[in-house]
CSV table of C-alpha atoms in Angstrom, one decimal:
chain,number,residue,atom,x,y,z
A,247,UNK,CA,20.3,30.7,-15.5
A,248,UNK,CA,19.8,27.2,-16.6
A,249,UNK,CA,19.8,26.0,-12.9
A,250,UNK,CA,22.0,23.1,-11.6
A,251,UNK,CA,22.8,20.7,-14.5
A,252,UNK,CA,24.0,17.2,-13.8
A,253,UNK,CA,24.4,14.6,-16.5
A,254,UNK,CA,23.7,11.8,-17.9
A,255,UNK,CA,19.5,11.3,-16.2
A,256,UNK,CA,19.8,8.1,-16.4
A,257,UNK,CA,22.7,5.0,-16.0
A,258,UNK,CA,23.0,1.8,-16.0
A,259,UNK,CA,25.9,-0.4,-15.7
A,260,UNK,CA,26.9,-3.3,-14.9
A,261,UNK,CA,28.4,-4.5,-11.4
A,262,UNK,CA,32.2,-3.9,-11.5
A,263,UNK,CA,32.2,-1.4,-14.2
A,264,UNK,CA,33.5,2.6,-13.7
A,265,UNK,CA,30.7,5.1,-13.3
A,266,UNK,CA,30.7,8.8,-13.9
A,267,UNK,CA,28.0,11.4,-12.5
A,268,UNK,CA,28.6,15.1,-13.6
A,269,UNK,CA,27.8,18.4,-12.4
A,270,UNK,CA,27.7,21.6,-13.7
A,271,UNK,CA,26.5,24.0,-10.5
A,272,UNK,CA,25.1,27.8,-11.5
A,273,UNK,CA,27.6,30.0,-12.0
A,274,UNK,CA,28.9,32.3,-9.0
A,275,UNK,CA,27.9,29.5,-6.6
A,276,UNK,CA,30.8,28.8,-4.3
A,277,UNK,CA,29.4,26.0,-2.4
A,278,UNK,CA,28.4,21.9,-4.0
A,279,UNK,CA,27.1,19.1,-2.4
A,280,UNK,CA,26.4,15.6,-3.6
A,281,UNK,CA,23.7,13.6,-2.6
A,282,UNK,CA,22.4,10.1,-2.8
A,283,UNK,CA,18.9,9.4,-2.3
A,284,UNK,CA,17.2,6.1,-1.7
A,285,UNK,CA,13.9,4.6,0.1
A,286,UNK,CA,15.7,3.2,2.6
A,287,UNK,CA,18.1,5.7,3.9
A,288,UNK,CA,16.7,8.9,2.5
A,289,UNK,CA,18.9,12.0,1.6
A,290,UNK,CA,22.0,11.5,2.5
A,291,UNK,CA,25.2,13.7,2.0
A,292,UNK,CA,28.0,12.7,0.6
A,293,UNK,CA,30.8,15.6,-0.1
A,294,UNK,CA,30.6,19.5,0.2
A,295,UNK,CA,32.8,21.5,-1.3
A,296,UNK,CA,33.7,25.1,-1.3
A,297,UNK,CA,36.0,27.3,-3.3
A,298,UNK,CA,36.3,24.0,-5.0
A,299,UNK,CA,37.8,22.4,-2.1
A,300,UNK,CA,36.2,19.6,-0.2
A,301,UNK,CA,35.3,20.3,3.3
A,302,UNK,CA,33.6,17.4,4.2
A,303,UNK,CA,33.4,13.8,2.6
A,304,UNK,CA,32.2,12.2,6.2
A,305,UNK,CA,29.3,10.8,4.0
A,306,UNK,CA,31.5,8.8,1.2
A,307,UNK,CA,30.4,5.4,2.0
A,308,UNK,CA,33.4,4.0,1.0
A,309,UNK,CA,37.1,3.9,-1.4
A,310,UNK,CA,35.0,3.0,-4.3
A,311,UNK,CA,33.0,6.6,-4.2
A,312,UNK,CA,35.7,9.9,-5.4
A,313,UNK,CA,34.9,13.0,-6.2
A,314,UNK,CA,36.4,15.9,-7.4
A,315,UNK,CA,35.7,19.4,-8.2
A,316,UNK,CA,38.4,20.7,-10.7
A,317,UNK,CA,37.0,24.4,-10.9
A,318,UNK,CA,34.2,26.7,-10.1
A,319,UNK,CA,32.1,25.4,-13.0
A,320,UNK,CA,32.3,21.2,-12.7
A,321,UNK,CA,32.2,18.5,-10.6
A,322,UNK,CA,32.3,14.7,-10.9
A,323,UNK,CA,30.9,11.7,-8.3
A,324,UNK,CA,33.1,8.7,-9.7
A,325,UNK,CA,32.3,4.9,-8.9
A,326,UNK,CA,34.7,2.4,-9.2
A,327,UNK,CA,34.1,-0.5,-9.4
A,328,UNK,CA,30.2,0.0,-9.2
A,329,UNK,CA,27.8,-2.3,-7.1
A,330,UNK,CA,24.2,-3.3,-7.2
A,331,UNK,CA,23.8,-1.6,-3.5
A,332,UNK,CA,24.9,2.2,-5.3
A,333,UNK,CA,21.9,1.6,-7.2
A,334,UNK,CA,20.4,4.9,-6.0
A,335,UNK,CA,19.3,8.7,-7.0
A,336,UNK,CA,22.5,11.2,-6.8
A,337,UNK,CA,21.9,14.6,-6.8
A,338,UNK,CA,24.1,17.9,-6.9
A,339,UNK,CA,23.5,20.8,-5.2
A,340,UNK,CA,24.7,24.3,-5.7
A,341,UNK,CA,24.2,27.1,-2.9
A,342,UNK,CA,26.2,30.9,-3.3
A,343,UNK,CA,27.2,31.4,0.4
A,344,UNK,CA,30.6,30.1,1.9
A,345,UNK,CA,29.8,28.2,4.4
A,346,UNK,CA,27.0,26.7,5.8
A,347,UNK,CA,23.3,25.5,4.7
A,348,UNK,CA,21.1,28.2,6.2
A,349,UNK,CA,20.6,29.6,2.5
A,350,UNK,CA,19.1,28.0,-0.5
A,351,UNK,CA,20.6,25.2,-1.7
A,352,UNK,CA,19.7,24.7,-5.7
A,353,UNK,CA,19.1,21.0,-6.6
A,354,UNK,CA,19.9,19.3,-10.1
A,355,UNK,CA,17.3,17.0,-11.4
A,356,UNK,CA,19.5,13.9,-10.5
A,357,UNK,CA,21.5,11.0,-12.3
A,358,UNK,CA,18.9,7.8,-11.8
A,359,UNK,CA,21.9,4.9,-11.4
A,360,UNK,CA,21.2,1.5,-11.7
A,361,UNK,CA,24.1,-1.0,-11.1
A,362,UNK,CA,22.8,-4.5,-13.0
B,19,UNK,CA,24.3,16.0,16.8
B,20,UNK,CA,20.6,16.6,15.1
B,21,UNK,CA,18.2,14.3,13.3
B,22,UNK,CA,14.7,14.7,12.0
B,23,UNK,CA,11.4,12.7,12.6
B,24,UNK,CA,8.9,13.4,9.9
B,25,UNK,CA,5.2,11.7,11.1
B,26,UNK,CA,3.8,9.5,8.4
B,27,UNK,CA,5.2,8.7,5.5
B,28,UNK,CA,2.2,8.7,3.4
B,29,UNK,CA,-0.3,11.5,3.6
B,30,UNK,CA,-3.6,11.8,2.1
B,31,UNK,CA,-5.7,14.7,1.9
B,32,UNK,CA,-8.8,15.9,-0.2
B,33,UNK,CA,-8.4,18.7,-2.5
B,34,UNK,CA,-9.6,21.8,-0.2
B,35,UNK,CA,-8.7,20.2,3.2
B,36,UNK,CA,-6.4,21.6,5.4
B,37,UNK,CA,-2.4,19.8,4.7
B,38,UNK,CA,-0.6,19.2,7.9
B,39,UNK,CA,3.0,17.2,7.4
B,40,UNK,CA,4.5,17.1,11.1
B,41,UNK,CA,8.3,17.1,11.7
B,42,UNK,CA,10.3,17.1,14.9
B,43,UNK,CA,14.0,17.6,15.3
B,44,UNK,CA,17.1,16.9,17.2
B,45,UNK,CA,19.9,19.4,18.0
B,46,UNK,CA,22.3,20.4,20.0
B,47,UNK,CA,22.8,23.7,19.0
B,48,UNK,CA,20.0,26.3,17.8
B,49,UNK,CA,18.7,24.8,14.6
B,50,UNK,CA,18.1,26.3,11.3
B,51,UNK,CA,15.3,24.3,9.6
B,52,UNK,CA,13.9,24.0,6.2
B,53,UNK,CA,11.3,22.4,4.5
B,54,UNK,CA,11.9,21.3,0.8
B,55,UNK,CA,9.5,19.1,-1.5
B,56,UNK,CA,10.3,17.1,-4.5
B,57,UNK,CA,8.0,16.3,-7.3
B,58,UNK,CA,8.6,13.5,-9.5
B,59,UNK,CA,11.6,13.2,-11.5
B,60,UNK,CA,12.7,16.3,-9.9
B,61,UNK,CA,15.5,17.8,-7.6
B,62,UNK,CA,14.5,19.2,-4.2
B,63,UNK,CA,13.0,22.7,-3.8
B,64,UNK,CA,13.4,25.2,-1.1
B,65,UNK,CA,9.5,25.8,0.3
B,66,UNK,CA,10.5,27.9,2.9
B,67,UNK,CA,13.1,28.7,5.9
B,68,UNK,CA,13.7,29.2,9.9
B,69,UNK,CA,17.1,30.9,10.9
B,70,UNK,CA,16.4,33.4,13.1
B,71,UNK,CA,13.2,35.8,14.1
B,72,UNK,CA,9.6,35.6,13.9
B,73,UNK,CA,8.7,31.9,14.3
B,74,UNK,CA,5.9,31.8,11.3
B,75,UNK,CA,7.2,30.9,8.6
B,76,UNK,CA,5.5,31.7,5.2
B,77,UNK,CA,6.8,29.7,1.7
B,78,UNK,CA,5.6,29.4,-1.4
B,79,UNK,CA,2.9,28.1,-2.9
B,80,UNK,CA,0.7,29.4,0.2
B,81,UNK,CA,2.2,26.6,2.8
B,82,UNK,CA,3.7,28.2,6.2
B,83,UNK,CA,5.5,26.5,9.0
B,84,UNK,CA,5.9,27.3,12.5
B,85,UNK,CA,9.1,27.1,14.6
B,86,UNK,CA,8.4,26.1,17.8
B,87,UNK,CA,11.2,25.2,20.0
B,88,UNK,CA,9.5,23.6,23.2
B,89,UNK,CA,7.8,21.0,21.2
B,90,UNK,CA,11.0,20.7,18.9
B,91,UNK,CA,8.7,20.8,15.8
B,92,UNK,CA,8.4,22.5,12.9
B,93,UNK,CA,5.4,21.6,11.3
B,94,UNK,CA,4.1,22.4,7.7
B,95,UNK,CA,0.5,23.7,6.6
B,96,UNK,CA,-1.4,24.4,4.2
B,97,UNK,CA,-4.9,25.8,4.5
B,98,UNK,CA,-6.6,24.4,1.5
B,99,UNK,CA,-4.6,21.6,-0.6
B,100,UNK,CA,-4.4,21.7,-4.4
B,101,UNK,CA,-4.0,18.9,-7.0
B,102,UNK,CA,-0.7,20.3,-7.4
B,103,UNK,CA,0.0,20.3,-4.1
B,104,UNK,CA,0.7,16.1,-4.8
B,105,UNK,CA,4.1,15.3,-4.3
B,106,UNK,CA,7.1,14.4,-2.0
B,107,UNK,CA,8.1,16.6,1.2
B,108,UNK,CA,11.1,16.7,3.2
B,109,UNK,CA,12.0,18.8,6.3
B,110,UNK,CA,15.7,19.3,7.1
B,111,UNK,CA,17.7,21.0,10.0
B,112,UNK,CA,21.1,21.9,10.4
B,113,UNK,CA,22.6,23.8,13.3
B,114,UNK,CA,23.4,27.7,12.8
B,115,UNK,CA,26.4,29.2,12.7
B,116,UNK,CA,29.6,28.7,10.2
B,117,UNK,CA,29.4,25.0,8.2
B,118,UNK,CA,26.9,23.0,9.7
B,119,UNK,CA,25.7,19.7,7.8
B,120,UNK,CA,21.9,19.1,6.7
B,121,UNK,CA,20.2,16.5,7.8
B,122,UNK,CA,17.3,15.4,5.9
B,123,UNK,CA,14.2,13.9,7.2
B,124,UNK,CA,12.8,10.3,5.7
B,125,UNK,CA,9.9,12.2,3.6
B,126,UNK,CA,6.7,12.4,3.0
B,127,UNK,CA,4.5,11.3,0.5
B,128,UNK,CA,1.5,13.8,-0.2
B,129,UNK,CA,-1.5,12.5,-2.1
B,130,UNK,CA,-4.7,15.0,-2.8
B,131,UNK,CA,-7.6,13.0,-3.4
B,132,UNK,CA,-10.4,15.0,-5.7
């Protein structure tokens, strides 16, 4: 298996503009998280879903942060309108149980975004 | 409610010394901890695992951690640090028991000096 795979590595936009992060989790996996990471705050989580439905978006910092999860095999974290502050690592995660985190969670390699 | 205190931020360490990354955690409810670590331009990776059972924990790459609940730390080790061994670590609880968000730990920085 090819492992999490989130595109693009690398963005950068300009402030104000619409930003897409993707996220393809490995197949079978019923659970997906998205994560931002930064110096200051750390990992922090943004939305889980399972069974493609989100459970918990407590960590969306805001109306300008969406995400969806249209089926089992894709994801997207959508900005709009981007700002300098999202300037940050995002990662997807992928993990094969239900519920909960108490089993492996499989990382992607992260989307570097960088709001200009 | 749970949270995670991870000791130093930086860590430096001579190749063949003993690693020792301390974390302490928060939580209301029996936790399940984890350490991960995170090499450059990478995505997190599961080291190792406390759920439930014996409270030494063995992960890969020969580190080991030990669940001990009346200090409230869970503490990683190695015996004898490799170059490789040079990267980012992050411990993480979450309580047990149906959905039960992760909570990360600040990280920390491991440097093995030849």
């Amino acid at each position: 298996d090819a492992g999490v795979i989130q595109s693009p590595r690398h963005e950068v936009t300009e402030m104000g503009q619409e930003v897409t992060l993707r996220c393809k989790p490995i197949s079978g996996h019923n659970s997906l998280f998205w994560y931002r990471q930064t110096m200051m705050r750390g990992l922090e989580l943004l939305i889980y879903f399972n069974n493609n439905v989100p459970i918990d978006d407590s960590g969306m910092p805001e109306d300008r942060f969406s995400a969806k999860m249209p089926n089992a095999s894709f994801s997207t974290l959508k900005i709009q309108p981007s700002e300098p502050r999202d300037s940050a690592v995002y990662f997807c995660a992928s993990s094969p149980r239900g519920q909960g985190f108490w089993t492996e969670a499989f990382f992607g390699q992260g989307t570097r975004l960088t709001v200009v | 409610a749970q949270s995670v205190t991870q000791l130093g931020s930086h860590v430096s360490v001579s190749e063949g010394a003993l690693v020792l990354l301390r974390c302490n955690y928060s939580s209301s409810v029996p936790p399940y901890l984890f350490w991960y670590v995170q090499y450059p331009n990478q995505g997190l990776q599961l080291l190792l695992k406390y759920t439930t059972g014996a409270t030494l924990v063995k992960g890969i790459n020969g580190f080991e951690a030990e669940f001990k609940k009346s200090e409230t730390s869970f503490h990683l080790t190695k015996p004898s640090a490799h170059m490789s061994d040079a990267a980012e670590y992050f411990c993480a609880v979450s309580g047990s028991g149906g959905y039960q968000k992760v909570t990360f730990g600040i990280g920390t920085k491991l440097q093995v000096i030849p």
